Amino acid sequence: MKISEIYTNHKKSLSFEIFPPKKDSELENIDETLAVLCRLNPNYISVTFGAGGSANCNRTIELAKKIKREYHVEPVVHLTCLHYDRAEIDEFADRLADAGLQNILALRGDKKPDVMEKGDFKHASDLISYMKPKGDFCFLGACYPECHPESDNRINEIKHLKMKVNAGAEVLLSQLFFDNEQFFRFQEDCRIAEINVPLIPGIMPVINASQIKRMITMCGAAFPVRFQKIIDKYGNNRAALFDAGMSYALSQIIDLLVSDTCGIHLYTMNNPIVAGKICEGICNII
Ligand code: FAD
């Protein structure tokens, strides 16, 4: 099933992001996580793609196949393009089509000084335009309520996003954020620019200190005062941070669901306890 079809009846979606285990030996443990996640009845599960290297892309495809065949949940395969050439993308498209994997989150990928850019694709929109004629795929794209870190200004960011939608992105999954007002403002800007595809807010419950460090250095999301206070008070208290981080994420999610949004995409970090607790908190709402 194409993910875009979920949104034709205006129902709110619940979806999860997971990542393939780094080692083959850990592939078995993923079943434990998947069993819990799939019992929560998500509309789809997206599987991340490690930048560069065929081993990474094999694991993404294998995990997506497993989700579809063994758990009967629709997978979305993430695919980056900056470090691949057309021939490699052709091969990937063939493998996805052969496996019956229709839904692709088309991404540029992060620039990496130590990995050569192949030059065939500069942006996610190039990947979508190139792959579109190659199969009956449904493309999703990434979006950034607080702008992509490389963005020069908000107007250009929205213009580029519109180009991605015009190229064929039918659903947009957002970068994580901690301030819902940022998402609401972004959603309004998109509507003004006539970006009319579903925008799905991405939420990550922050439950441990290493996640906080990663947030600060990598994603550029603003920390609202209410969230900063949690980090300041409970950053070094594992159990308290778990409780407070979960409650914060849940309050964000409820606020998004009662507002004009199309669903929730949960960054699970492969943690079934986190996903389970969030779903418990919204089971009568979504
Ligand atoms: P693009 O859409 O190409 O945008 C990147 C920048 O280029 C933006 O600033 C944009 O404004 C600008 N731009 C776009 N088009 C043009 C144009 N035509 N001319 C000039 N400028 C332009 N990374 C991974 O490696 N693996 C993953 O699995 C993964 N999953 C992700 C899932 C989500 C939901 C999100 C939000 C991000 C994910 N990423 C992943 C990270 C992503 O690869 C990086 O954020 C990357 O730097 C940008 O990818 P993009 O597809 O958004 O790029």
mmCIF file of C-alpha atoms and ligand atoms in Angstrom:
data_model
loop_
_atom_site.group_PDB
_atom_site.id
_atom_site.type_symbol
_atom_site.label_atom_id
_atom_site.label_comp_id
_atom_site.label_asym_id
_atom_site.label_seq_id
_atom_site.Cartn_x
_atom_site.Cartn_y
_atom_site.Cartn_z
ATOM 1 C CA MET A 1 0.000 0.000 0.000
ATOM 2 C CA LYS A 2 1.189 3.509 -0.782
ATOM 3 C CA ILE A 3 1.592 5.680 2.320
ATOM 4 C CA SER A 4 -0.111 8.641 0.604
ATOM 5 C CA GLU A 5 -3.376 6.618 0.553
ATOM 6 C CA ILE A 6 -3.540 6.696 4.368
ATOM 7 C CA TYR A 7 -4.175 10.422 4.287
ATOM 8 C CA THR A 8 -6.981 10.454 1.742
ATOM 9 C CA ASN A 9 -9.587 9.769 4.445
ATOM 10 C CA HIS A 10 -8.243 12.480 6.787
ATOM 11 C CA LYS A 11 -7.471 9.986 9.548
ATOM 12 C CA LYS A 12 -4.473 10.778 11.763
ATOM 13 C CA SER A 13 -1.564 8.432 11.301
ATOM 14 C CA LEU A 14 0.758 6.870 13.843
ATOM 15 C CA SER A 15 4.154 5.836 12.523
ATOM 16 C CA PHE A 16 7.516 4.831 13.951
ATOM 17 C CA GLU A 17 11.119 5.253 12.862
ATOM 18 C CA ILE A 18 13.586 2.482 13.618
ATOM 19 C CA PHE A 19 17.184 1.885 12.567
ATOM 20 C CA PRO A 20 18.751 -1.391 11.407
ATOM 21 C CA PRO A 21 21.052 -2.962 13.994
ATOM 22 C CA LYS A 22 24.716 -2.298 13.273
ATOM 23 C CA LYS A 23 25.831 -5.913 13.651
ATOM 24 C CA ASP A 24 24.351 -9.015 12.007
ATOM 25 C CA SER A 25 24.232 -10.648 15.424
ATOM 26 C CA GLU A 26 21.835 -7.953 16.622
ATOM 27 C CA LEU A 27 19.392 -8.552 13.765
ATOM 28 C CA GLU A 28 17.663 -11.224 15.833
ATOM 29 C CA ASN A 29 17.112 -8.848 18.770
ATOM 30 C CA ILE A 30 15.181 -6.546 16.510
ATOM 31 C CA ASP A 31 12.326 -9.048 16.564
ATOM 32 C CA GLU A 32 11.698 -8.233 20.189
ATOM 33 C CA THR A 33 11.385 -4.553 19.318
ATOM 34 C CA LEU A 34 9.304 -5.179 16.195
ATOM 35 C CA ALA A 35 6.896 -7.465 18.005
ATOM 36 C CA VAL A 36 6.073 -4.721 20.500
ATOM 37 C CA LEU A 37 5.976 -1.923 17.918
ATOM 38 C CA CYS A 38 3.709 -3.816 15.539
ATOM 39 C CA ARG A 39 1.294 -4.749 18.319
ATOM 40 C CA LEU A 40 0.766 -0.999 18.715
ATOM 41 C CA ASN A 41 -0.791 -1.034 15.257
ATOM 42 C CA PRO A 42 1.212 1.687 13.473
ATOM 43 C CA ASN A 43 0.199 2.800 9.973
ATOM 44 C CA TYR A 44 3.814 2.389 8.870
ATOM 45 C CA ILE A 45 7.364 1.942 10.141
ATOM 46 C CA SER A 46 10.233 3.790 8.503
ATOM 47 C CA VAL A 47 13.692 2.229 8.415
ATOM 48 C CA THR A 48 16.735 4.498 8.379
ATOM 49 C CA PHE A 49 19.585 4.231 5.911
ATOM 50 C CA GLY A 50 23.221 4.485 7.007
ATOM 51 C CA ALA A 51 25.128 6.967 4.853
ATOM 52 C CA GLY A 52 27.533 5.255 2.398
ATOM 53 C CA GLY A 53 28.362 1.561 2.079
ATOM 54 C CA SER A 54 26.405 -1.376 0.688
ATOM 55 C CA ALA A 55 26.308 -3.265 4.021
ATOM 56 C CA ASN A 56 24.175 -0.470 5.456
ATOM 57 C CA CYS A 57 21.746 -0.452 2.579
ATOM 58 C CA ASN A 58 21.412 -4.242 2.688
ATOM 59 C CA ARG A 59 20.356 -4.087 6.316
ATOM 60 C CA THR A 60 17.752 -1.403 5.559
ATOM 61 C CA ILE A 61 16.196 -3.520 2.804
ATOM 62 C CA GLU A 62 16.327 -6.738 4.849
ATOM 63 C CA LEU A 63 14.657 -5.074 7.812
ATOM 64 C CA ALA A 64 11.962 -3.460 5.618
ATOM 65 C CA LYS A 65 11.239 -6.851 4.035
ATOM 66 C CA LYS A 66 10.942 -8.417 7.469
ATOM 67 C CA ILE A 67 8.480 -5.748 8.652
ATOM 68 C CA LYS A 68 6.311 -6.285 5.599
ATOM 69 C CA ARG A 69 6.415 -10.085 5.380
ATOM 70 C CA GLU A 70 6.532 -11.172 9.012
ATOM 71 C CA TYR A 71 4.668 -8.333 10.739
ATOM 72 C CA HIS A 72 2.327 -7.208 7.927
ATOM 73 C CA VAL A 73 3.029 -3.537 8.556
ATOM 74 C CA GLU A 74 3.897 -1.221 5.668
ATOM 75 C CA PRO A 75 7.578 -0.206 5.740
ATOM 76 C CA VAL A 76 9.061 3.035 4.408
ATOM 77 C CA VAL A 77 12.630 2.656 3.195
ATOM 78 C CA HIS A 78 14.902 5.671 3.751
ATOM 79 C CA LEU A 79 17.312 6.222 0.857
ATOM 80 C CA THR A 80 20.059 8.834 0.594
ATOM 81 C CA CYS A 81 21.624 9.886 -2.717
ATOM 82 C CA LEU A 82 24.606 12.201 -2.229
ATOM 83 C CA HIS A 83 27.115 9.355 -2.087
ATOM 84 C CA TYR A 84 25.600 7.168 -4.822
ATOM 85 C CA ASP A 85 25.651 7.358 -8.610
ATOM 86 C CA ARG A 86 22.807 6.653 -11.034
ATOM 87 C CA ALA A 87 23.831 3.016 -11.566
ATOM 88 C CA GLU A 88 23.776 2.351 -7.827
ATOM 89 C CA ILE A 89 20.362 3.998 -7.456
ATOM 90 C CA ASP A 90 19.094 1.918 -10.434
ATOM 91 C CA GLU A 91 20.198 -1.240 -8.656
ATOM 92 C CA PHE A 92 18.544 -0.095 -5.459
ATOM 93 C CA ALA A 93 15.289 0.708 -7.284
ATOM 94 C CA ASP A 94 15.283 -2.778 -8.832
ATOM 95 C CA ARG A 95 15.813 -4.409 -5.450
ATOM 96 C CA LEU A 96 12.985 -2.418 -3.883
ATOM 97 C CA ALA A 97 10.615 -3.228 -6.741
ATOM 98 C CA ASP A 98 11.539 -6.942 -6.581
ATOM 99 C CA ALA A 99 10.821 -6.963 -2.837
ATOM 100 C CA GLY A 100 7.478 -5.171 -3.280
ATOM 101 C CA LEU A 101 8.733 -2.185 -1.281
ATOM 102 C CA GLN A 102 6.889 0.816 -2.693
ATOM 103 C CA ASN A 103 7.407 3.556 -0.137
ATOM 104 C CA ILE A 104 10.647 5.527 -0.150
ATOM 105 C CA LEU A 105 11.733 8.412 2.073
ATOM 106 C CA ALA A 106 13.968 10.161 -0.474
ATOM 107 C CA LEU A 107 16.838 11.993 1.195
ATOM 108 C CA ARG A 108 19.954 13.827 0.192
ATOM 109 C CA GLY A 109 21.961 12.588 3.176
ATOM 110 C CA ASP A 110 24.412 14.566 5.288
ATOM 111 C CA LYS A 111 27.622 15.853 3.739
ATOM 112 C CA LYS A 112 30.619 13.928 5.061
ATOM 113 C CA PRO A 113 34.173 15.190 4.551
ATOM 114 C CA ASP A 114 35.543 11.613 4.437
ATOM 115 C CA VAL A 115 32.995 10.185 1.937
ATOM 116 C CA MET A 116 33.141 11.203 -1.728
ATOM 117 C CA GLU A 117 30.016 12.750 -3.249
ATOM 118 C CA LYS A 118 29.312 11.050 -6.556
ATOM 119 C CA GLY A 119 27.861 14.191 -8.177
ATOM 120 C CA ASP A 120 24.807 12.622 -9.884
ATOM 121 C CA PHE A 121 22.350 13.863 -7.228
ATOM 122 C CA LYS A 122 22.637 17.149 -5.349
ATOM 123 C CA HIS A 123 19.277 17.231 -3.578
ATOM 124 C CA ALA A 124 16.502 14.888 -2.489
ATOM 125 C CA SER A 125 14.326 16.355 -5.264
ATOM 126 C CA ASP A 126 16.884 15.112 -7.860
ATOM 127 C CA LEU A 127 16.544 11.599 -6.451
ATOM 128 C CA ILE A 128 12.740 11.713 -6.649
ATOM 129 C CA SER A 129 12.734 13.058 -10.229
ATOM 130 C CA TYR A 130 15.207 10.359 -11.280
ATOM 131 C CA MET A 131 13.467 7.426 -9.570
ATOM 132 C CA LYS A 132 9.871 8.368 -10.352
ATOM 133 C CA PRO A 133 9.773 6.812 -13.840
ATOM 134 C CA LYS A 134 11.542 3.668 -12.591
ATOM 135 C CA GLY A 135 8.673 2.076 -10.699
ATOM 136 C CA ASP A 136 5.330 2.427 -8.989
ATOM 137 C CA PHE A 137 6.818 4.109 -5.925
ATOM 138 C CA CYS A 138 5.383 6.528 -3.394
ATOM 139 C CA PHE A 139 7.919 9.145 -2.314
ATOM 140 C CA LEU A 140 8.093 10.817 1.061
ATOM 141 C CA GLY A 141 10.481 13.671 1.827
ATOM 142 C CA ALA A 142 12.085 15.243 4.901
ATOM 143 C CA CYS A 143 11.176 18.699 6.188
ATOM 144 C CA TYR A 144 12.587 20.939 8.893
ATOM 145 C CA PRO A 145 10.232 23.089 11.019
ATOM 146 C CA GLU A 146 13.249 25.056 12.301
ATOM 147 C CA CYS A 147 15.044 25.040 8.904
ATOM 148 C CA HIS A 148 17.772 22.667 7.741
ATOM 149 C CA PRO A 149 21.126 23.518 9.379
ATOM 150 C CA GLU A 150 22.576 24.490 5.951
ATOM 151 C CA SER A 151 19.643 26.726 5.081
ATOM 152 C CA ASP A 152 20.491 30.361 4.286
ATOM 153 C CA ASN A 153 16.984 31.606 5.024
ATOM 154 C CA ARG A 154 13.449 30.419 5.709
ATOM 155 C CA ILE A 155 12.001 31.647 2.413
ATOM 156 C CA ASN A 156 14.500 29.633 0.351
ATOM 157 C CA GLU A 157 13.964 26.625 2.604
ATOM 158 C CA ILE A 158 10.219 26.686 1.846
ATOM 159 C CA LYS A 159 10.899 27.273 -1.877
ATOM 160 C CA HIS A 160 13.166 24.225 -1.979
ATOM 161 C CA LEU A 161 10.591 22.179 -0.110
ATOM 162 C CA LYS A 162 7.999 23.124 -2.692
ATOM 163 C CA MET A 163 10.415 21.971 -5.409
ATOM 164 C CA LYS A 164 10.663 18.632 -3.603
ATOM 165 C CA VAL A 165 6.880 18.317 -3.532
ATOM 166 C CA ASN A 166 6.629 19.345 -7.192
ATOM 167 C CA ALA A 167 9.189 16.642 -8.002
ATOM 168 C CA GLY A 168 6.831 14.069 -6.448
ATOM 169 C CA ALA A 169 7.116 13.949 -2.629
ATOM 170 C CA GLU A 170 3.597 13.039 -1.509
ATOM 171 C CA VAL A 171 4.115 13.122 2.276
ATOM 172 C CA LEU A 172 6.661 15.102 4.360
ATOM 173 C CA LEU A 173 8.115 13.741 7.619
ATOM 174 C CA SER A 174 9.534 16.359 9.926
ATOM 175 C CA GLN A 175 12.785 16.647 11.777
ATOM 176 C CA LEU A 176 12.282 16.329 15.535
ATOM 177 C CA PHE A 177 11.487 19.468 17.498
ATOM 178 C CA PHE A 178 10.648 20.340 21.100
ATOM 179 C CA ASP A 179 8.603 23.493 20.598
ATOM 180 C CA ASN A 180 5.239 22.866 18.942
ATOM 181 C CA GLU A 181 4.875 26.546 18.069
ATOM 182 C CA GLN A 182 7.794 26.071 15.629
ATOM 183 C CA PHE A 183 5.873 23.312 13.884
ATOM 184 C CA PHE A 184 2.603 25.257 13.749
ATOM 185 C CA ARG A 185 4.381 28.261 12.237
ATOM 186 C CA PHE A 186 6.141 26.051 9.698
ATOM 187 C CA GLN A 187 2.847 24.368 8.797
ATOM 188 C CA GLU A 188 1.270 27.755 8.176
ATOM 189 C CA ASP A 189 4.203 28.876 6.003
ATOM 190 C CA CYS A 190 3.843 25.680 3.964
ATOM 191 C CA ARG A 191 0.142 26.259 3.427
ATOM 192 C CA ILE A 192 0.795 29.862 2.325
ATOM 193 C CA ALA A 193 3.315 28.473 -0.171
ATOM 194 C CA GLU A 194 0.649 25.995 -1.320
ATOM 195 C CA ILE A 195 2.535 22.969 -0.096
ATOM 196 C CA ASN A 196 -0.574 20.908 0.401
ATOM 197 C CA VAL A 197 0.768 17.409 1.107
ATOM 198 C CA PRO A 198 0.472 15.896 4.624
ATOM 199 C CA LEU A 199 3.151 17.259 7.006
ATOM 200 C CA ILE A 200 3.830 14.731 9.729
ATOM 201 C CA PRO A 201 5.466 16.056 12.914
ATOM 202 C CA GLY A 202 8.382 13.977 14.200
ATOM 203 C CA ILE A 203 8.715 13.582 17.960
ATOM 204 C CA MET A 204 11.542 12.018 19.922
ATOM 205 C CA PRO A 205 11.121 11.453 23.655
ATOM 206 C CA VAL A 206 14.427 12.482 25.241
ATOM 207 C CA ILE A 207 15.062 10.029 28.012
ATOM 208 C CA ASN A 208 18.820 9.890 28.554
ATOM 209 C CA ALA A 209 21.833 12.173 28.869
ATOM 210 C CA SER A 210 23.618 10.987 25.710
ATOM 211 C CA GLN A 211 20.541 11.864 23.636
ATOM 212 C CA ILE A 212 20.610 15.375 25.081
ATOM 213 C CA LYS A 213 24.247 15.824 24.050
ATOM 214 C CA ARG A 214 23.460 14.603 20.532
ATOM 215 C CA MET A 215 20.504 16.988 20.273
ATOM 216 C CA ILE A 216 22.641 19.942 21.261
ATOM 217 C CA THR A 217 25.451 19.197 18.796
ATOM 218 C CA MET A 218 23.560 17.813 15.815
ATOM 219 C CA CYS A 219 19.977 18.688 15.187
ATOM 220 C CA GLY A 220 19.732 22.405 15.915
ATOM 221 C CA ALA A 221 16.271 22.145 17.485
ATOM 222 C CA ALA A 222 15.523 24.917 19.976
ATOM 223 C CA PHE A 223 15.005 23.942 23.615
ATOM 224 C CA PRO A 224 11.990 25.775 25.092
ATOM 225 C CA VAL A 225 12.378 26.935 28.697
ATOM 226 C CA ARG A 226 10.040 24.209 29.986
ATOM 227 C CA PHE A 227 12.196 21.537 28.325
ATOM 228 C CA GLN A 228 15.506 23.139 29.338
ATOM 229 C CA LYS A 229 14.360 23.106 32.959
ATOM 230 C CA ILE A 230 13.847 19.330 32.760
ATOM 231 C CA ILE A 231 17.362 18.869 31.398
ATOM 232 C CA ASP A 232 18.897 21.172 34.003
ATOM 233 C CA LYS A 233 17.116 19.481 36.884
ATOM 234 C CA TYR A 234 17.133 15.822 35.820
ATOM 235 C CA GLY A 235 19.988 15.589 33.266
ATOM 236 C CA ASN A 236 22.015 13.446 35.686
ATOM 237 C CA ASN A 237 19.159 11.492 37.209
ATOM 238 C CA ARG A 238 18.381 8.591 34.899
ATOM 239 C CA ALA A 239 15.014 7.588 36.318
ATOM 240 C CA ALA A 240 13.715 11.135 36.750
ATOM 241 C CA LEU A 241 14.820 12.127 33.244
ATOM 242 C CA PHE A 242 12.976 9.127 31.819
ATOM 243 C CA ASP A 243 9.731 10.120 33.542
ATOM 244 C CA ALA A 244 10.010 13.817 32.771
ATOM 245 C CA GLY A 245 11.189 13.251 29.150
ATOM 246 C CA MET A 246 8.302 10.875 28.464
ATOM 247 C CA SER A 247 5.758 13.262 29.967
ATOM 248 C CA TYR A 248 7.139 16.145 27.946
ATOM 249 C CA ALA A 249 6.945 14.166 24.677
ATOM 250 C CA LEU A 250 3.432 12.986 25.510
ATOM 251 C CA SER A 251 2.217 16.527 26.179
ATOM 252 C CA GLN A 252 3.774 17.643 22.862
ATOM 253 C CA ILE A 253 2.031 14.782 21.035
ATOM 254 C CA ILE A 254 -1.382 15.453 22.572
ATOM 255 C CA ASP A 255 -1.111 19.144 21.701
ATOM 256 C CA LEU A 256 -0.243 18.193 18.089
ATOM 257 C CA LEU A 257 -3.050 15.649 17.830
ATOM 258 C CA VAL A 258 -5.748 18.015 19.084
ATOM 259 C CA SER A 259 -4.501 20.605 16.581
ATOM 260 C CA ASP A 260 -4.672 20.595 12.815
ATOM 261 C CA THR A 261 -2.020 17.931 12.132
ATOM 262 C CA CYS A 262 -2.088 14.734 10.072
ATOM 263 C CA GLY A 263 -0.522 12.370 12.611
ATOM 264 C CA ILE A 264 2.613 11.634 14.599
ATOM 265 C CA HIS A 265 5.929 10.096 13.540
ATOM 266 C CA LEU A 266 7.730 8.761 16.594
ATOM 267 C CA TYR A 267 11.512 8.456 16.639
ATOM 268 C CA THR A 268 11.608 5.274 18.714
ATOM 269 C CA MET A 269 15.413 4.821 18.893
ATOM 270 C CA ASN A 270 14.459 1.106 18.728
ATOM 271 C CA ASN A 271 13.160 1.352 22.272
ATOM 272 C CA PRO A 272 9.866 -0.554 22.541
ATOM 273 C CA ILE A 273 9.248 0.607 26.114
ATOM 274 C CA VAL A 274 9.238 4.229 25.004
ATOM 275 C CA ALA A 275 6.932 3.530 22.041
ATOM 276 C CA GLY A 276 4.640 1.422 24.225
ATOM 277 C CA LYS A 277 4.289 4.097 26.907
ATOM 278 C CA ILE A 278 3.580 6.820 24.349
ATOM 279 C CA CYS A 279 0.945 4.680 22.633
ATOM 280 C CA GLU A 280 -0.650 3.851 25.974
ATOM 281 C CA GLY A 281 -0.947 7.587 26.593
ATOM 282 C CA ILE A 282 -2.769 8.304 23.325
ATOM 283 C CA CYS A 283 -4.688 5.074 22.604
ATOM 284 C CA ASN A 284 -8.070 6.755 23.062
ATOM 285 C CA ILE A 285 -7.035 9.921 21.279
ATOM 286 C CA ILE A 286 -5.596 8.844 17.921
HETATM 287 P P1 FAD B 1 17.390 18.272 0.689
HETATM 288 O O1 FAD B 1 15.931 18.238 0.531
HETATM 289 O O2 FAD B 1 18.205 18.109 -0.545
HETATM 290 O O3 FAD B 1 17.755 19.671 1.406
HETATM 291 C C1 FAD B 1 19.042 19.902 1.957
HETATM 292 C C2 FAD B 1 19.359 21.411 1.928
HETATM 293 O O4 FAD B 1 19.490 21.805 0.564
HETATM 294 C C3 FAD B 1 18.240 22.294 2.511
HETATM 295 O O5 FAD B 1 18.836 23.377 3.160
HETATM 296 C C4 FAD B 1 17.472 22.754 1.295
HETATM 297 O O6 FAD B 1 16.850 24.031 1.503
HETATM 298 C C5 FAD B 1 18.568 22.834 0.241
HETATM 299 N N1 FAD B 1 18.034 22.575 -1.106
HETATM 300 C C6 FAD B 1 17.148 21.617 -1.480
HETATM 301 N N2 FAD B 1 16.915 21.683 -2.799
HETATM 302 C C7 FAD B 1 17.682 22.692 -3.280
HETATM 303 C C8 FAD B 1 17.887 23.253 -4.578
HETATM 304 N N3 FAD B 1 17.259 22.767 -5.639
HETATM 305 N N4 FAD B 1 18.783 24.272 -4.707
HETATM 306 C C9 FAD B 1 19.452 24.766 -3.637
HETATM 307 N N5 FAD B 1 19.285 24.278 -2.382
HETATM 308 C C10 FAD B 1 18.416 23.275 -2.208
HETATM 309 N N6 FAD B 1 20.018 10.801 6.942
HETATM 310 C C11 FAD B 1 20.555 9.590 6.681
HETATM 311 O O7 FAD B 1 21.757 9.512 6.328
HETATM 312 N N7 FAD B 1 19.821 8.432 6.788
HETATM 313 C C12 FAD B 1 18.509 8.452 7.146
HETATM 314 O O8 FAD B 1 17.868 7.405 7.228
HETATM 315 C C13 FAD B 1 17.896 9.722 7.425
HETATM 316 N N8 FAD B 1 16.594 9.812 7.769
HETATM 317 C C14 FAD B 1 16.008 11.044 7.976
HETATM 318 C C15 FAD B 1 14.631 11.113 8.271
HETATM 319 C C16 FAD B 1 14.028 12.359 8.501
HETATM 320 C C17 FAD B 1 12.534 12.413 8.797
HETATM 321 C C18 FAD B 1 14.803 13.545 8.442
HETATM 322 C C19 FAD B 1 14.160 14.889 8.709
HETATM 323 C C20 FAD B 1 16.164 13.485 8.143
HETATM 324 C C21 FAD B 1 16.790 12.247 7.903
HETATM 325 N N9 FAD B 1 18.149 12.134 7.574
HETATM 326 C C22 FAD B 1 18.711 10.903 7.314
HETATM 327 C C23 FAD B 1 19.005 13.334 7.561
HETATM 328 C C24 FAD B 1 19.110 13.992 6.164
HETATM 329 O O9 FAD B 1 19.766 13.123 5.276
HETATM 330 C C25 FAD B 1 19.881 15.281 6.326
HETATM 331 O O10 FAD B 1 19.152 16.207 7.092
HETATM 332 C C26 FAD B 1 20.408 15.919 5.052
HETATM 333 O O11 FAD B 1 21.397 16.892 5.407
HETATM 334 C C27 FAD B 1 19.370 16.614 4.194
HETATM 335 O O12 FAD B 1 18.567 15.714 3.554
HETATM 336 P P2 FAD B 1 17.249 16.219 2.769
HETATM 337 O O13 FAD B 1 16.703 15.072 2.055
HETATM 338 O O14 FAD B 1 16.378 16.986 3.665
HETATM 339 O O15 FAD B 1 17.952 17.230 1.719
#
